[in-house]
C-alpha angles and dihedrals in degrees: 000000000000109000130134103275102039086055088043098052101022106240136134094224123045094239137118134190112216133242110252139187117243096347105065087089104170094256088062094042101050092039092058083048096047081050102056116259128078127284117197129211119223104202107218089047093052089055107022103040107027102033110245143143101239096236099039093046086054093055088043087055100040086053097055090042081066100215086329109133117232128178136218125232116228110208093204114178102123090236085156133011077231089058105046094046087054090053094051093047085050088050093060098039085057084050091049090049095045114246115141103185124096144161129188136194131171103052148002108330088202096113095043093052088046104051094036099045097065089064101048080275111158117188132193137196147236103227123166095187151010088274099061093031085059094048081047096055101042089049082062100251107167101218143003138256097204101198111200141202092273102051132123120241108018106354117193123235104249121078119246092261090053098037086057090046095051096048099021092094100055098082099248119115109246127208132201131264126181145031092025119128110129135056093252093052088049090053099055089051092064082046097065094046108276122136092219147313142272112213121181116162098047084058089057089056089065134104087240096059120097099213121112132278095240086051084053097050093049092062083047100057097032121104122189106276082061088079121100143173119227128186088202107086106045101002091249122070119295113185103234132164114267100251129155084261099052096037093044086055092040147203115287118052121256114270093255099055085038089065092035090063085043100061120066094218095059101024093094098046091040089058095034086067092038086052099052088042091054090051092054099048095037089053091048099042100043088055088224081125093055096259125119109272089222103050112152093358101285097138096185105167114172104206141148135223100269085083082090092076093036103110107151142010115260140182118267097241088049094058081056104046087051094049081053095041093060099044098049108018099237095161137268118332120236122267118267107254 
């Protein structure tokens, strides 16, 4: 297939898999890319969670892809000075190791587009609507990351069909994010004019993934209603799985942090301290960081819709193959082991 994305990228199958924290740990990342399709490295999970020096864990990754390209997400809202000199560190260490692929969410994605494009560098970028894909595109982004209703992690408030519509005009490929998780669904996405899809959630119920069984199980056993969308980890809405912990602490945020986000002067402080709790709990709940996911009881599972068509666990590269199998009609796929 040469469509934008896979050019772009590099890959053989239009397919992401989609930076997640704390869930993106290096095994996952370079099987999807050995597969195919394209593994992206999200870079706090890469050091903070699992473990790794940025550049080492990059080179760990790009030799069990075996040739297989993968990308790196650049969160780039300027919540700290700190922060934004390490991403950008982290930026031209990627550069150095030769990976051309990024995507970026959270800010203006300028200074990303302008360091990465004189070497061959594309980046795309996490829009919800017309108005960011627009800043996007004037800030010279080369393609589009369209997140949907049904998305994990933030998802954004159109469906996939009126996303597309929205930001299909302005002359940036667009893939698919949210409520993905089979062939078929992937298919139909190409059919309505994406380039491609970004699944996240399918690629935690694999074997490769570090999270925890009993993270696992809960994709598995949710359906769709199970999805919800909290205020309390970030202060915007995160897509989770309904649990008693999640249902006991409940939706909306508290009234103080609720006038804390209102007000500029405290807006940043109030989400930079959002931001570090959430690290902290996602990492713990989501036993990426060898505890048990359901330690005292806080149950915090970040997860899409998809979850809906999520029946079994399967192998990375079987997710893939499938993916492949119902784009190009290669045959059957095997069997998962």
């Amino acid at each position: 297939m040469t469509n934008a994305l896979c050019r772009d990228a590099g890959i053989r199958v239009p397919l992401i898999c989609g930076a997640m924290y704390p869930c993106s740990n290096p095994e996952l990342v370079a099987e999807v890319s050995r597969a195919g399709a394209l593994g992206v490295v999200q870079p706090l999970s890469l050091t903070y969670v699992h473990g790794h020096d940025f550049r080492e864990g990059l080179r760990w990754i790009l030799a069990h892809a075996e040739g297989g390209a993968i990308g790196m997400n650049a969160l780039i809202e300027a919540s700290s000075t700190r922060y934004q000199r390490r991403m950008e560190e982290w930026v031209e260490i990627a550069l150095e190791e030769g990976v051309r692929f990024f995507v970026t969410s959270l800010g203006n994605p300028r200074w990303v587009v302008d360091r990465v494009s004189p070497h061959g560098g594309r980046v795309y970028h996490d829009v919800t609507e017309r108005r960011w894909a627009l800043k996007g595109r004037d800030e010279g982004v080369h393609g589009l990351i369209g997140v949907n209703r049904r998305a994990g992690g933030h998802p954004g408030p159109r469906t996939a069909p009126s996303l597309l519509e929205e930001v299909g005009d302005l002359g940036l490929p667009v893939v698919a994010a949210g409520g993905f998780a089979t062939g078929a669904e992937v298919k139909e996405a190409l059919a309505m004019g994406y380039v491609g899809v970004q699944m996240g959630t399918r690629f935690i119920a694999t074997p490769e993934c570090s999270a925890s069984d009993a993270y696992k199980e809960a994709i598995l056993e949710a359906g769709e209603e199970d999805i919800v969308h909290t205020k309390r980890i970030t202060g915007v809405p995160v897509a989770v799985i309904r649990t008693a912990y999640v249902e006991a602490l409940g939706l909306e945020a508290g009234p103080l942090l609720a006038f804390l986000l209102r007000h500029p002067r405290t807006k940043r402080w109030a989400r930079t301290l959002l931001g570090l709790w959430s690290l902290r709990a996602l990492k713990s709940s989501s036993g990426t960081d060898g505890e048990t996911s359901t330690k005292g009881g806080k149950e915090y599972w970040q997860a899409g819709r998809s979850v809906g068509s999520i029946l079994a666990l399967k192998p990375a590269s079987l997710v893939v193959r499938e993916v492949e199998t119902a784009i190009f009609g290669f045959g059957a796929p095997p069997a998962a082991p």
